[in-house]
Structures are given as structure tokens and as C-alpha cells.
mmCIF file of C-alpha atoms in Angstrom:
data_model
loop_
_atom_site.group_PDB
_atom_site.id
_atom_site.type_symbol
_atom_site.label_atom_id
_atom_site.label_comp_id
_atom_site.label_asym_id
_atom_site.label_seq_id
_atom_site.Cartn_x
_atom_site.Cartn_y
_atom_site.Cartn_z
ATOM 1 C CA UNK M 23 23.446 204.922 13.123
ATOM 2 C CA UNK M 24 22.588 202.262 15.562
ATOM 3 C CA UNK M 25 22.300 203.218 19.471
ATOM 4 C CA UNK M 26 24.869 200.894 20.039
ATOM 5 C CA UNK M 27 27.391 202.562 18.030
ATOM 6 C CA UNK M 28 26.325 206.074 19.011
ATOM 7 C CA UNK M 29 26.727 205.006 22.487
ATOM 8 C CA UNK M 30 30.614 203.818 21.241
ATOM 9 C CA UNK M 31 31.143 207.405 19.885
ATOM 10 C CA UNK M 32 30.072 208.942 22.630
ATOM 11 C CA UNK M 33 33.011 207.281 25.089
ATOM 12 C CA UNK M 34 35.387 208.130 21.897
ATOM 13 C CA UNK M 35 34.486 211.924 22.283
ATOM 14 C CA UNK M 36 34.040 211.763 25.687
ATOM 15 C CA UNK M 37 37.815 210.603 25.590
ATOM 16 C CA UNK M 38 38.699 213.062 23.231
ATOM 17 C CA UNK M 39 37.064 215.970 25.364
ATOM 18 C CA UNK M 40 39.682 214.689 28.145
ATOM 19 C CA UNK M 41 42.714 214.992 26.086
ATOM 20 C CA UNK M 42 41.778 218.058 24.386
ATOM 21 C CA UNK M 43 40.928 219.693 28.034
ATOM 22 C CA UNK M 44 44.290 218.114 29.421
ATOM 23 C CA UNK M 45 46.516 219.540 26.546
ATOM 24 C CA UNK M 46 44.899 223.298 26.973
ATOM 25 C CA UNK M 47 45.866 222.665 30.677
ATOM 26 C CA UNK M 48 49.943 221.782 29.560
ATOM 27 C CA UNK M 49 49.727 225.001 26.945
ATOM 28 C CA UNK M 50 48.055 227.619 29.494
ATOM 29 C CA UNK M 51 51.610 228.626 30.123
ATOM 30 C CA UNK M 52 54.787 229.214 28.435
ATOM 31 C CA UNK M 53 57.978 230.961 28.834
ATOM 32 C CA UNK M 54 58.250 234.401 28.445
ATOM 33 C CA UNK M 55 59.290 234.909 24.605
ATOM 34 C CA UNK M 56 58.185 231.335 23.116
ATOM 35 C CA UNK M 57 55.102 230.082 22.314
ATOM 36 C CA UNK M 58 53.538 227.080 23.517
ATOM 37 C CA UNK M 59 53.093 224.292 20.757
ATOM 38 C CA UNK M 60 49.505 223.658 20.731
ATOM 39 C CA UNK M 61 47.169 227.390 20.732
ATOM 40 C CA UNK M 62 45.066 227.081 24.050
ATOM 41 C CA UNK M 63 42.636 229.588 22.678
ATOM 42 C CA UNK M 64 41.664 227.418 19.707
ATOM 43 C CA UNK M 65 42.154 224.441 22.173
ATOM 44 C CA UNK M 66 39.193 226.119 23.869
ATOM 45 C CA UNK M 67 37.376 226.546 20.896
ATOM 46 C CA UNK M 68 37.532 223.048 20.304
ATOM 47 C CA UNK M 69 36.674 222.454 23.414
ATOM 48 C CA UNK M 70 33.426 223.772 23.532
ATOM 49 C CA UNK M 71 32.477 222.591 20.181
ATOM 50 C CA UNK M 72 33.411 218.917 21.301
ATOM 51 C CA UNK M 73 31.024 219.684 24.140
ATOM 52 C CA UNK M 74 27.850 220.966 22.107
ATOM 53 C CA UNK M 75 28.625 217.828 19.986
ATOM 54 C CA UNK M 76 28.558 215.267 23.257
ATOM 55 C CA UNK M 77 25.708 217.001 24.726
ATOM 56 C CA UNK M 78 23.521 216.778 21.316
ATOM 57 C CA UNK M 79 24.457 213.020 20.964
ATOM 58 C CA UNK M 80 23.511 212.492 24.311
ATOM 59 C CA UNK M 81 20.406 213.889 23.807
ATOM 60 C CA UNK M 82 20.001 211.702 20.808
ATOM 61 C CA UNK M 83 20.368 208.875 22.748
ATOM 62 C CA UNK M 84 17.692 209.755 25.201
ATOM 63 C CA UNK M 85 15.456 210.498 22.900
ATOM 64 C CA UNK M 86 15.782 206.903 21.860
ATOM 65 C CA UNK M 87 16.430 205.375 25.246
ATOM 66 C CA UNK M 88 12.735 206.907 26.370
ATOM 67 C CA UNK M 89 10.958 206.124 22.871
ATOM 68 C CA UNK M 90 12.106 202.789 22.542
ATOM 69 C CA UNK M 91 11.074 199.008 24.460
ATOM 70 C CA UNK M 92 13.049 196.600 25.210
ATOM 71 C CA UNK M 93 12.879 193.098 22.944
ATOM 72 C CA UNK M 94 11.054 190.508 25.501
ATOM 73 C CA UNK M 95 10.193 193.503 28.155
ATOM 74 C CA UNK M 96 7.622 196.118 28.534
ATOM 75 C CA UNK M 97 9.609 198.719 29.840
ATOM 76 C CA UNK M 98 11.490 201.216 27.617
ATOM 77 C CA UNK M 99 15.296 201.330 27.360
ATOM 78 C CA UNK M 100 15.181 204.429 29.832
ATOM 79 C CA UNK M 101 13.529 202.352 32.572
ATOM 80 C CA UNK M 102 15.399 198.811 31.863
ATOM 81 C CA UNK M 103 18.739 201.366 31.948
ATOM 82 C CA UNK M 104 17.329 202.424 35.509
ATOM 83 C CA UNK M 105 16.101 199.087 36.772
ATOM 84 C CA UNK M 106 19.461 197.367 36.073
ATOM 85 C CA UNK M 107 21.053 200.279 38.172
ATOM 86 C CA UNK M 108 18.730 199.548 41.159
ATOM 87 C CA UNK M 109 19.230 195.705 40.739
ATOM 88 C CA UNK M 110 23.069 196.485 40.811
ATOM 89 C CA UNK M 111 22.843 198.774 43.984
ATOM 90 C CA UNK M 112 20.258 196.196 45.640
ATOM 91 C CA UNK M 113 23.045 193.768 44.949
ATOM 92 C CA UNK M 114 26.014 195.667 46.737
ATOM 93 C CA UNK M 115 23.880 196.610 49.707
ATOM 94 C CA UNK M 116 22.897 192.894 50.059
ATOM 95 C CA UNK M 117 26.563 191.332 49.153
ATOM 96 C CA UNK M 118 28.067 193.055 52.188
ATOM 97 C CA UNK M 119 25.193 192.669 54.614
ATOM 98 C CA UNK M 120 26.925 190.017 56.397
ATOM 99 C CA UNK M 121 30.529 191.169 56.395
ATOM 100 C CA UNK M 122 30.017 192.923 60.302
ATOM 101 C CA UNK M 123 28.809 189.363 61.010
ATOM 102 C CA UNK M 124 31.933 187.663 60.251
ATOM 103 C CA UNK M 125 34.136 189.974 61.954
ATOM 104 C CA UNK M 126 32.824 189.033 65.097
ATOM 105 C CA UNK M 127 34.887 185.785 64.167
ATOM 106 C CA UNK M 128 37.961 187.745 65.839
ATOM 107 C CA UNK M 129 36.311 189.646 68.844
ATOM 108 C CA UNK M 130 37.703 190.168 72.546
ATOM 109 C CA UNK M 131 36.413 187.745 75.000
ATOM 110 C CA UNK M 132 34.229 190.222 77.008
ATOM 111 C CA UNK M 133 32.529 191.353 73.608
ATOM 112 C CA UNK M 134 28.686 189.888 73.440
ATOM 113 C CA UNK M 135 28.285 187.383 70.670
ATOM 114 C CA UNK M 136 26.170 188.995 67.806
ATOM 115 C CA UNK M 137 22.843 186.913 66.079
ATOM 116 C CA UNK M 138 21.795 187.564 62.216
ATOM 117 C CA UNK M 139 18.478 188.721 62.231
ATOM 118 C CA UNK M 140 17.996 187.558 58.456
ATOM 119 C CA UNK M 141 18.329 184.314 56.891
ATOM 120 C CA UNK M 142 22.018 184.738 55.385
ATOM 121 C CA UNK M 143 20.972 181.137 53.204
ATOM 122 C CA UNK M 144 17.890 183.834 52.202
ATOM 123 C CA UNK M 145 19.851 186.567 51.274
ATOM 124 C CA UNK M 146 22.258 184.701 49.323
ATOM 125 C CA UNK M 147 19.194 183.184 47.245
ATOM 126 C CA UNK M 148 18.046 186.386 46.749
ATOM 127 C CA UNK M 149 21.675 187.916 45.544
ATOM 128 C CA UNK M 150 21.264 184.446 43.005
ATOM 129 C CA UNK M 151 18.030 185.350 41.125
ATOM 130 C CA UNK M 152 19.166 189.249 41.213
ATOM 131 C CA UNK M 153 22.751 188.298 39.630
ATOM 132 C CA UNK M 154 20.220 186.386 36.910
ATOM 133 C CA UNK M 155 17.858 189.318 36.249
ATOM 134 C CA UNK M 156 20.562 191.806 35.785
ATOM 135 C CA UNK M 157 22.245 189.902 33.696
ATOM 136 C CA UNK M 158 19.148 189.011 31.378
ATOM 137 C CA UNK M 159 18.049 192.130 31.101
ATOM 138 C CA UNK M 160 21.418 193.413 30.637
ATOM 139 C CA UNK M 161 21.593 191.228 27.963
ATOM 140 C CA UNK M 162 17.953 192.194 26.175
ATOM 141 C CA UNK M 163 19.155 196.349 26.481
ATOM 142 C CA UNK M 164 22.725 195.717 24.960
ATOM 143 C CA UNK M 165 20.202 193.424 21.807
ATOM 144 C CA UNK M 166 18.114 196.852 21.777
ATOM 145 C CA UNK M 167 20.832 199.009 21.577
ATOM 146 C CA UNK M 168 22.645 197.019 18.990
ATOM 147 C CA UNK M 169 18.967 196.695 16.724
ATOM 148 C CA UNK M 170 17.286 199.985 17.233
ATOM 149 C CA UNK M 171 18.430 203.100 15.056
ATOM 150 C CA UNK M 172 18.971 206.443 16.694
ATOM 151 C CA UNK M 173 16.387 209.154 16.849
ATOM 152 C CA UNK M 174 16.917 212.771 15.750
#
């Protein structure tokens, strides 16, 4: 199996833990004399089995992510994974830098007019070349995962 389908079936049992757990939830209960129509102790059952089975997959994919370098990069899929997570936070931190700025648009007479203390023409070049690296390198993991088989 391919790491990019593994990491398909693990959102499908993911989303099949959260029915399963939501339908024990509805069954817990039922009036006194009738049963309820789905068995919340084998609903538990399956439960935890779904779980062992997402947690082993997971650690499947790990294994892989840490073993395993990205095509063009020389970083393994566990730190591009992590990079493209700090490039995305970097970018949301940066993206709203300015937004106190422009509210100043609006203020009372007697409040003090406010300077930027960065370049916002800077910032915004900088927000440019990070959308292009996370996306690039976003595109090289997703080629990885789609090329590289999954460890045991």
C-alpha cells in the first residue's frame, strides 16, 4: 500500500471511529423493557478494535514519514510535514500583522496616530515567497506520499 492511500484509510476509519462512538452514545439508553437496536457493548468492542487498528496505521505511517526523503529535498517526510506547518503558522502570524494598523483608519479624534514599525511592502514580499515554498513543498510531500510504499 502506498502512503498516500494509507493516509486515505486512515480519515475513512478515523470517520468510522466517529460514527461507531456516536451510535454507542444513541444506544447507551433504552426504555425500560425494549432493547436498543444496535448492542452498545459490542459497539464498544468495536470500538476499541477500530482504535488499535488507527493507532497501528498511524504508526505505520510514521515509520515511513521518518524513514523516508522527500523527491528534490533533503529532509525526510517527518520534517517537510513539520516545516510546511511552521511555514503555514509563519504565514498567519504575518497575514494579520497589519490588521491593528488599519483600524486606526476609524479612530476618535483625540486618539494618537499609530506608525508601522516594519515595512508592510516587506512583509507582504515575504508572505509571497512563503505562499511559494509551502506550496512547492507541499507539492513534493503529496509526490512522496503518492510514490513511496508503507513500512511495517
Amino acid at each position: 500500500m502506498k502512503l498516500g492511500e494509507a493516509l486515505s484509510k486512515l480519515k475513512k476509519e478515523k470517520s468510522r471511529l466517529a460514527r461507531l462512538i456516536l451510535l454507542r452514545k444513541e444506544n447507551v439508553y433504552s426504555e425500560e423493557g425494549k432493547q436498543t437496536k444496535f448492542d452498545p457493548k459490542k459497539l464498544s468492542t468495536e470500538i476499541d478494535d477500530k482504535i488499535e487498528e488507527i493507532r497501528k496505521l498511524k504508526i505505520k505511517i510514521q515509520k515511513t514519514n521518518l524513514d523516508t526523503a522527500v523527491n528534490g529535498e533533503k529532509i525526510t517526510l517527518a520534517e517537510a510535514i513539520v516545516k510546511v506547518n511552521d511555514i503555514r503558522s509563519k504565514l498567519a502570524h504575518l497575514s494579520s500583522l497589519f490588521e491593528k494598523k488599519r483600524s486606526y483608519i476609524f479612530r476618535d479624534k483625540d486618539e494618537k496616530e499609530m506608525t508601522a514599525q516594519l515595512d508592510e511592502l516587506k512583509i507582504e514580499d515575504e508572505i509571497e515567497k512563503l505562499e511559494i515554498e509551502k506550496v512547492q513543498l507541499d507539492n513534493k510531500i503529496q509526490m512522496t506520499n503518492w510514490t513511496t510504499q508503507l513500512r511495517d
